Amino acid sequence: MIDNFNSFRPDGEPTADRWVTALSLFDDQDREETTAERWERAGLYFEAKQYAEAARLLVEVVEEAPEQTAPRLLLARAYYHSAQLGRAEEQLREVIARDPVEHYAHLMLGRTLQRQGRAEEAEPWLRMAAAFSGELPEVD
């Protein structure tokens, strides 16, 4: 964790790493963290670019709420940014299976496949993402 307690963004707000550290300062050590608190803390780690730590927390959140798309999508993003591309692909395919019109999952899956050197396999996913977002090239 970052040890700088005086980190502030240009707008004067504290940075995410400061809040991640501060969240546990006054916690009752005997109390178990809720899924919502774990989700919030994972988001702060992600914002602080501590992707592996965010993924560690998000795995638990996804296990506790498997029907929710947002935690699984953030888990895939954390895996992607921490170069765990196989895991990212697995989570993205699950998101798409559960929510076939989640355009960002299609885009992320395409990018994940590209990053693994599977450009040809990535093309249909990228085209689908473009179609969902309305960015298809004009046909003459």
CSV table of C-alpha atoms in Angstrom, one decimal:
chain,number,residue,atom,x,y,z
A,1,MET,CA,0.0,0.0,0.0
A,2,ILE,CA,1.2,3.5,-0.6
A,3,ASP,CA,2.5,5.2,2.6
A,4,ASN,CA,1.9,8.8,1.5
A,5,PHE,CA,-1.0,10.1,3.6
A,6,ASN,CA,-0.7,13.6,2.1
A,7,SER,CA,-1.7,12.7,-1.4
A,8,PHE,CA,-4.2,15.0,-3.0
A,9,ARG,CA,-5.6,15.3,-6.5
A,10,PRO,CA,-5.3,18.7,-8.3
A,11,ASP,CA,-8.9,19.5,-7.3
A,12,GLY,CA,-8.0,19.2,-3.6
A,13,GLU,CA,-9.7,15.9,-3.0
A,14,PRO,CA,-7.7,13.0,-1.4
A,15,THR,CA,-6.4,10.4,-3.7
A,16,ALA,CA,-7.9,6.9,-3.6
A,17,ASP,CA,-4.8,5.4,-1.9
A,18,ARG,CA,-5.3,7.7,1.1
A,19,TRP,CA,-8.9,6.5,1.5
A,20,VAL,CA,-8.0,2.8,1.2
A,21,THR,CA,-5.5,3.3,4.0
A,22,ALA,CA,-7.9,5.3,6.1
A,23,LEU,CA,-10.8,3.0,5.8
A,24,SER,CA,-9.4,0.5,8.3
A,25,LEU,CA,-7.9,2.9,10.8
A,26,PHE,CA,-11.0,2.9,13.1
A,27,ASP,CA,-12.6,-0.4,12.2
A,28,ASP,CA,-13.7,-2.8,14.8
A,29,GLN,CA,-11.2,-5.6,14.3
A,30,ASP,CA,-13.8,-8.2,15.3
A,31,ARG,CA,-16.3,-7.1,12.7
A,32,GLU,CA,-16.4,-8.9,9.3
A,33,GLU,CA,-16.3,-6.7,6.2
A,34,THR,CA,-19.5,-6.7,4.2
A,35,THR,CA,-19.6,-7.5,0.5
A,36,ALA,CA,-20.6,-3.8,-0.2
A,37,GLU,CA,-17.6,-2.6,1.8
A,38,ARG,CA,-15.3,-5.0,0.0
A,39,TRP,CA,-16.7,-3.8,-3.3
A,40,GLU,CA,-16.0,-0.2,-2.4
A,41,ARG,CA,-12.5,-0.9,-1.2
A,42,ALA,CA,-11.8,-2.9,-4.3
A,43,GLY,CA,-12.9,0.1,-6.4
A,44,LEU,CA,-10.5,2.3,-4.4
A,45,TYR,CA,-7.6,-0.1,-5.0
A,46,PHE,CA,-8.5,-0.1,-8.7
A,47,GLU,CA,-8.6,3.7,-8.8
A,48,ALA,CA,-5.2,3.7,-7.1
A,49,LYS,CA,-3.9,1.4,-9.9
A,50,GLN,CA,-3.3,-1.4,-7.4
A,51,TYR,CA,-4.9,-3.9,-9.7
A,52,ALA,CA,-3.7,-7.2,-8.2
A,53,GLU,CA,-5.0,-6.1,-4.8
A,54,ALA,CA,-8.3,-5.0,-6.3
A,55,ALA,CA,-8.6,-8.4,-8.1
A,56,ARG,CA,-8.0,-10.2,-4.8
A,57,LEU,CA,-11.0,-8.5,-3.2
A,58,LEU,CA,-13.1,-8.7,-6.3
A,59,VAL,CA,-12.8,-12.5,-6.5
A,60,GLU,CA,-14.6,-12.6,-3.1
A,61,VAL,CA,-17.2,-10.1,-4.2
A,62,VAL,CA,-17.9,-12.1,-7.4
A,63,GLU,CA,-18.2,-15.3,-5.4
A,64,GLU,CA,-20.7,-13.7,-3.0
A,65,ALA,CA,-22.8,-12.0,-5.7
A,66,PRO,CA,-22.2,-14.0,-8.9
A,67,GLU,CA,-25.4,-12.5,-10.6
A,68,GLN,CA,-23.9,-9.0,-10.5
A,69,THR,CA,-22.3,-7.9,-13.7
A,70,ALA,CA,-20.4,-4.8,-12.5
A,71,PRO,CA,-18.0,-6.6,-10.0
A,72,ARG,CA,-17.2,-9.3,-12.6
A,73,LEU,CA,-16.5,-6.7,-15.2
A,74,LEU,CA,-14.2,-4.7,-12.8
A,75,LEU,CA,-12.5,-8.0,-11.9
A,76,ALA,CA,-11.8,-8.6,-15.6
A,77,ARG,CA,-10.4,-5.1,-15.9
A,78,ALA,CA,-8.2,-5.6,-12.9
A,79,TYR,CA,-6.9,-8.9,-14.4
A,80,TYR,CA,-6.3,-7.2,-17.7
A,81,HIS,CA,-4.3,-4.3,-16.2
A,82,SER,CA,-2.3,-6.7,-14.1
A,83,ALA,CA,-1.5,-8.8,-17.2
A,84,GLN,CA,-3.6,-11.8,-16.0
A,85,LEU,CA,-5.0,-12.1,-19.5
A,86,GLY,CA,-6.3,-15.7,-19.3
A,87,ARG,CA,-8.3,-14.8,-16.2
A,88,ALA,CA,-9.5,-11.6,-17.8
A,89,GLU,CA,-10.7,-13.6,-20.8
A,90,GLU,CA,-12.6,-16.1,-18.6
A,91,GLN,CA,-14.4,-13.4,-16.7
A,92,LEU,CA,-15.3,-11.4,-19.8
A,93,ARG,CA,-16.7,-14.5,-21.5
A,94,GLU,CA,-18.8,-15.1,-18.4
A,95,VAL,CA,-20.1,-11.4,-18.4
A,96,ILE,CA,-21.1,-11.8,-22.1
A,97,ALA,CA,-22.8,-15.1,-21.4
A,98,ARG,CA,-24.8,-13.5,-18.6
A,99,ASP,CA,-25.4,-10.1,-20.4
A,100,PRO,CA,-24.9,-10.5,-24.2
A,101,VAL,CA,-25.4,-6.8,-24.9
A,102,GLU,CA,-22.7,-5.5,-22.5
A,103,HIS,CA,-20.8,-3.7,-25.2
A,104,TYR,CA,-17.8,-2.9,-23.0
A,105,ALA,CA,-17.2,-6.6,-22.2
A,106,HIS,CA,-17.1,-7.2,-26.0
A,107,LEU,CA,-14.6,-4.5,-26.4
A,108,MET,CA,-12.5,-5.7,-23.5
A,109,LEU,CA,-12.6,-9.3,-24.7
A,110,GLY,CA,-11.4,-8.2,-28.2
A,111,ARG,CA,-8.6,-6.2,-26.6
A,112,THR,CA,-7.6,-9.0,-24.3
A,113,LEU,CA,-7.4,-11.4,-27.2
A,114,GLN,CA,-5.4,-8.9,-29.2
A,115,ARG,CA,-3.0,-8.5,-26.3
A,116,GLN,CA,-2.6,-12.3,-26.3
A,117,GLY,CA,-1.6,-12.3,-30.0
A,118,ARG,CA,-5.0,-13.6,-31.1
A,119,ALA,CA,-6.0,-10.7,-33.4
A,120,GLU,CA,-8.1,-12.8,-35.8
A,121,GLU,CA,-10.1,-14.2,-32.9
A,122,ALA,CA,-10.5,-10.7,-31.5
A,123,GLU,CA,-12.1,-9.2,-34.7
A,124,PRO,CA,-15.7,-10.4,-34.2
A,125,TRP,CA,-15.7,-9.2,-30.6
A,126,LEU,CA,-14.4,-5.7,-31.6
A,127,ARG,CA,-16.9,-5.5,-34.5
A,128,MET,CA,-19.7,-6.4,-32.1
A,129,ALA,CA,-18.6,-3.7,-29.6
A,130,ALA,CA,-18.5,-1.1,-32.4
A,131,ALA,CA,-22.0,-2.1,-33.5
A,132,PHE,CA,-23.3,-1.8,-29.9
A,133,SER,CA,-21.8,1.7,-29.5
A,134,GLY,CA,-22.9,2.8,-33.0
A,135,GLU,CA,-19.4,3.2,-34.4
A,136,LEU,CA,-19.7,1.0,-37.5
A,137,PRO,CA,-18.0,2.4,-40.6
A,138,GLU,CA,-20.4,3.6,-43.3
A,139,VAL,CA,-21.0,1.2,-46.1
A,140,ASP,CA,-21.1,2.6,-49.7
